[in-house]
Amino acid sequence: MVIWEKYVKKYVWDERSTPFLVSVKNLNQAQARKELFLFAIFLATPFALLSAAAGTLALQNRDFGYAIITFFAISIVTAAGYTNHAKKRNVAIYCGTAPLALLGYFILNGFPPKLHLVDHAIMITMILCWLRYTFRVISITGAYSRLSPDETPS
């Protein structure tokens, strides 16, 4: 039997290698790399699925709106990968447009019709938390070169 908690702790939430609650100035480069990697995975996965779905709809319906969503989603996937690879602050700022775009989409087009006010509040809160976290990622990429080098295991 696989104990999923052990793997989550090992790969996602390890106090030594990925302390999400530690301030940016106290991180080392290995911790920053791992946090940027996880950010890239969690950002790129849904946007890759979104690009596939919107691309399919754009081709089927010949709709320019879906084509724009497809290209934006592909650019976010690319930016997430490049943020992980190059640790560039400007690219991380572009990744921060993803929650803003989603929030703008809901403001312009409305929320799904079957959701209630509580659901809207939860969605807006989660998008705002995601936006707040992108500020941390931007800070990490800006400070990456000044962070202490990797710790060597003893």
mmCIF file of C-alpha atoms in Angstrom:
data_model
loop_
_atom_site.group_PDB
_atom_site.id
_atom_site.type_symbol
_atom_site.label_atom_id
_atom_site.label_comp_id
_atom_site.label_asym_id
_atom_site.label_seq_id
_atom_site.Cartn_x
_atom_site.Cartn_y
_atom_site.Cartn_z
ATOM 1 C CA MET A 1 0.000 0.000 0.000
ATOM 2 C CA VAL A 2 1.350 3.422 -0.978
ATOM 3 C CA ILE A 3 1.347 6.032 1.740
ATOM 4 C CA TRP A 4 0.655 9.224 -0.207
ATOM 5 C CA GLU A 5 1.366 11.486 2.760
ATOM 6 C CA LYS A 6 4.993 10.352 2.812
ATOM 7 C CA TYR A 7 5.447 11.297 -0.844
ATOM 8 C CA VAL A 8 3.682 14.629 -0.474
ATOM 9 C CA LYS A 9 5.966 15.457 2.432
ATOM 10 C CA LYS A 10 9.017 14.260 0.537
ATOM 11 C CA TYR A 11 8.388 16.005 -2.788
ATOM 12 C CA VAL A 12 6.101 18.944 -2.053
ATOM 13 C CA TRP A 13 6.275 20.003 1.577
ATOM 14 C CA ASP A 14 9.652 19.306 3.095
ATOM 15 C CA GLU A 15 10.625 21.828 5.768
ATOM 16 C CA ARG A 16 14.289 21.726 4.775
ATOM 17 C CA SER A 17 14.043 21.749 0.983
ATOM 18 C CA THR A 18 10.823 23.682 0.325
ATOM 19 C CA PRO A 19 9.844 25.954 3.193
ATOM 20 C CA PHE A 20 6.968 27.898 1.630
ATOM 21 C CA LEU A 21 6.470 29.967 4.767
ATOM 22 C CA VAL A 22 10.083 31.141 5.034
ATOM 23 C CA SER A 23 10.795 34.657 3.824
ATOM 24 C CA VAL A 24 12.539 34.992 0.477
ATOM 25 C CA LYS A 25 15.707 36.487 1.956
ATOM 26 C CA ASN A 26 16.188 33.376 4.157
ATOM 27 C CA LEU A 27 15.928 30.865 1.295
ATOM 28 C CA ASN A 28 18.922 29.256 -0.329
ATOM 29 C CA GLN A 29 19.174 28.647 -4.061
ATOM 30 C CA ALA A 30 18.187 24.978 -3.828
ATOM 31 C CA GLN A 31 15.018 25.868 -1.960
ATOM 32 C CA ALA A 32 14.236 28.630 -4.454
ATOM 33 C CA ARG A 33 14.786 26.257 -7.392
ATOM 34 C CA LYS A 34 12.413 23.692 -5.928
ATOM 35 C CA GLU A 35 9.747 26.294 -5.199
ATOM 36 C CA LEU A 36 10.015 27.714 -8.721
ATOM 37 C CA PHE A 37 9.804 24.189 -10.155
ATOM 38 C CA LEU A 38 6.607 23.460 -8.226
ATOM 39 C CA PHE A 39 5.175 26.832 -9.241
ATOM 40 C CA ALA A 40 5.897 26.044 -12.886
ATOM 41 C CA ILE A 41 4.253 22.615 -12.645
ATOM 42 C CA PHE A 42 1.150 23.934 -10.891
ATOM 43 C CA LEU A 43 0.818 26.837 -13.324
ATOM 44 C CA ALA A 44 1.628 24.998 -16.553
ATOM 45 C CA THR A 45 -0.600 21.959 -16.018
ATOM 46 C CA PRO A 46 -4.026 23.649 -16.023
ATOM 47 C CA PHE A 47 -2.974 26.126 -18.698
ATOM 48 C CA ALA A 48 -1.772 23.307 -20.944
ATOM 49 C CA LEU A 49 -5.187 21.674 -20.563
ATOM 50 C CA LEU A 50 -6.860 25.030 -21.195
ATOM 51 C CA SER A 51 -4.827 25.548 -24.365
ATOM 52 C CA ALA A 52 -5.843 22.128 -25.668
ATOM 53 C CA ALA A 53 -9.522 22.698 -24.915
ATOM 54 C CA ALA A 54 -9.619 26.261 -26.257
ATOM 55 C CA GLY A 55 -7.606 25.251 -29.311
ATOM 56 C CA THR A 56 -10.073 22.502 -30.095
ATOM 57 C CA LEU A 57 -13.001 24.893 -29.720
ATOM 58 C CA ALA A 58 -11.221 27.508 -31.849
ATOM 59 C CA LEU A 59 -10.764 24.984 -34.663
ATOM 60 C CA GLN A 60 -14.269 23.547 -34.421
ATOM 61 C CA ASN A 61 -16.113 26.851 -34.181
ATOM 62 C CA ARG A 62 -13.653 29.060 -36.051
ATOM 63 C CA ASP A 63 -13.927 31.456 -33.118
ATOM 64 C CA PHE A 64 -11.265 34.154 -32.748
ATOM 65 C CA GLY A 65 -11.940 34.493 -29.008
ATOM 66 C CA TYR A 66 -10.961 30.889 -28.365
ATOM 67 C CA ALA A 67 -7.845 31.388 -30.493
ATOM 68 C CA ILE A 68 -6.774 34.288 -28.279
ATOM 69 C CA ILE A 69 -7.331 32.161 -25.162
ATOM 70 C CA THR A 70 -5.297 29.361 -26.762
ATOM 71 C CA PHE A 71 -2.344 31.606 -27.527
ATOM 72 C CA PHE A 72 -2.449 33.187 -24.074
ATOM 73 C CA ALA A 73 -2.550 29.770 -22.400
ATOM 74 C CA ILE A 74 0.380 28.542 -24.508
ATOM 75 C CA SER A 75 2.342 31.680 -23.622
ATOM 76 C CA ILE A 76 1.695 31.101 -19.904
ATOM 77 C CA VAL A 77 2.886 27.480 -20.179
ATOM 78 C CA THR A 78 6.020 28.688 -21.953
ATOM 79 C CA ALA A 79 6.588 31.470 -19.427
ATOM 80 C CA ALA A 80 6.169 29.042 -16.522
ATOM 81 C CA GLY A 81 8.802 26.744 -17.978
ATOM 82 C CA TYR A 82 11.137 29.639 -18.680
ATOM 83 C CA THR A 83 10.641 31.017 -15.164
ATOM 84 C CA ASN A 84 11.726 27.663 -13.791
ATOM 85 C CA HIS A 85 14.671 27.430 -16.176
ATOM 86 C CA ALA A 86 16.086 30.966 -16.292
ATOM 87 C CA LYS A 87 14.726 32.529 -13.074
ATOM 88 C CA LYS A 88 14.032 35.821 -14.895
ATOM 89 C CA ARG A 89 11.960 38.379 -13.013
ATOM 90 C CA ASN A 90 10.258 39.795 -16.126
ATOM 91 C CA VAL A 91 9.000 36.368 -17.136
ATOM 92 C CA ALA A 92 7.723 35.749 -13.610
ATOM 93 C CA ILE A 93 5.820 39.036 -13.819
ATOM 94 C CA TYR A 94 4.195 37.771 -17.021
ATOM 95 C CA CYS A 95 3.192 34.587 -15.173
ATOM 96 C CA GLY A 96 1.458 36.882 -12.701
ATOM 97 C CA THR A 97 -0.937 37.947 -15.438
ATOM 98 C CA ALA A 98 -2.570 34.499 -15.375
ATOM 99 C CA PRO A 99 -4.696 35.064 -12.259
ATOM 100 C CA LEU A 100 -5.488 38.593 -13.442
ATOM 101 C CA ALA A 101 -6.654 37.226 -16.798
ATOM 102 C CA LEU A 102 -8.833 34.632 -15.089
ATOM 103 C CA LEU A 103 -10.341 37.254 -12.815
ATOM 104 C CA GLY A 104 -10.929 39.521 -15.810
ATOM 105 C CA TYR A 105 -12.592 36.672 -17.691
ATOM 106 C CA PHE A 106 -15.030 36.126 -14.828
ATOM 107 C CA ILE A 107 -15.738 39.841 -14.522
ATOM 108 C CA LEU A 108 -16.391 40.262 -18.258
ATOM 109 C CA ASN A 109 -18.188 36.985 -18.963
ATOM 110 C CA GLY A 110 -19.687 36.238 -15.568
ATOM 111 C CA PHE A 111 -19.336 33.196 -13.392
ATOM 112 C CA PRO A 112 -20.821 29.831 -14.318
ATOM 113 C CA PRO A 113 -24.600 30.180 -13.901
ATOM 114 C CA LYS A 114 -25.158 27.377 -11.394
ATOM 115 C CA LEU A 115 -22.767 28.789 -8.802
ATOM 116 C CA HIS A 116 -24.041 30.650 -5.776
ATOM 117 C CA LEU A 117 -22.666 33.773 -4.132
ATOM 118 C CA VAL A 118 -20.567 31.713 -1.705
ATOM 119 C CA ASP A 119 -18.992 29.864 -4.633
ATOM 120 C CA HIS A 120 -18.183 33.181 -6.307
ATOM 121 C CA ALA A 121 -16.565 34.434 -3.116
ATOM 122 C CA ILE A 122 -14.484 31.263 -2.778
ATOM 123 C CA MET A 123 -13.329 31.475 -6.397
ATOM 124 C CA ILE A 124 -12.399 35.147 -6.079
ATOM 125 C CA THR A 125 -10.567 34.467 -2.811
ATOM 126 C CA MET A 126 -8.587 31.620 -4.356
ATOM 127 C CA ILE A 127 -7.663 33.727 -7.398
ATOM 128 C CA LEU A 128 -6.525 36.574 -5.134
ATOM 129 C CA CYS A 129 -4.439 34.145 -3.030
ATOM 130 C CA TRP A 130 -2.902 32.831 -6.247
ATOM 131 C CA LEU A 131 -2.139 36.406 -7.304
ATOM 132 C CA ARG A 132 -0.551 37.071 -3.909
ATOM 133 C CA TYR A 133 1.621 33.975 -4.272
ATOM 134 C CA THR A 134 2.863 35.172 -7.672
ATOM 135 C CA PHE A 135 4.321 38.194 -5.861
ATOM 136 C CA ARG A 136 6.430 35.738 -3.839
ATOM 137 C CA VAL A 137 7.574 34.034 -7.039
ATOM 138 C CA ILE A 138 8.493 37.415 -8.526
ATOM 139 C CA SER A 139 10.487 38.179 -5.372
ATOM 140 C CA ILE A 140 12.275 34.829 -5.549
ATOM 141 C CA THR A 141 13.293 35.340 -9.170
ATOM 142 C CA GLY A 142 14.455 38.879 -8.417
ATOM 143 C CA ALA A 143 16.540 37.763 -5.446
ATOM 144 C CA TYR A 144 17.750 34.411 -6.828
ATOM 145 C CA SER A 145 21.278 35.537 -7.688
ATOM 146 C CA ARG A 146 21.713 37.042 -4.205
ATOM 147 C CA LEU A 147 20.471 33.977 -2.297
ATOM 148 C CA SER A 148 22.967 31.853 -0.446
ATOM 149 C CA PRO A 149 24.390 28.940 -2.431
ATOM 150 C CA ASP A 150 23.042 25.444 -2.018
ATOM 151 C CA GLU A 151 23.616 23.738 1.293
ATOM 152 C CA THR A 152 25.784 20.675 1.042
ATOM 153 C CA PRO A 153 24.414 17.627 2.844
ATOM 154 C CA SER A 154 26.444 16.582 5.861
#
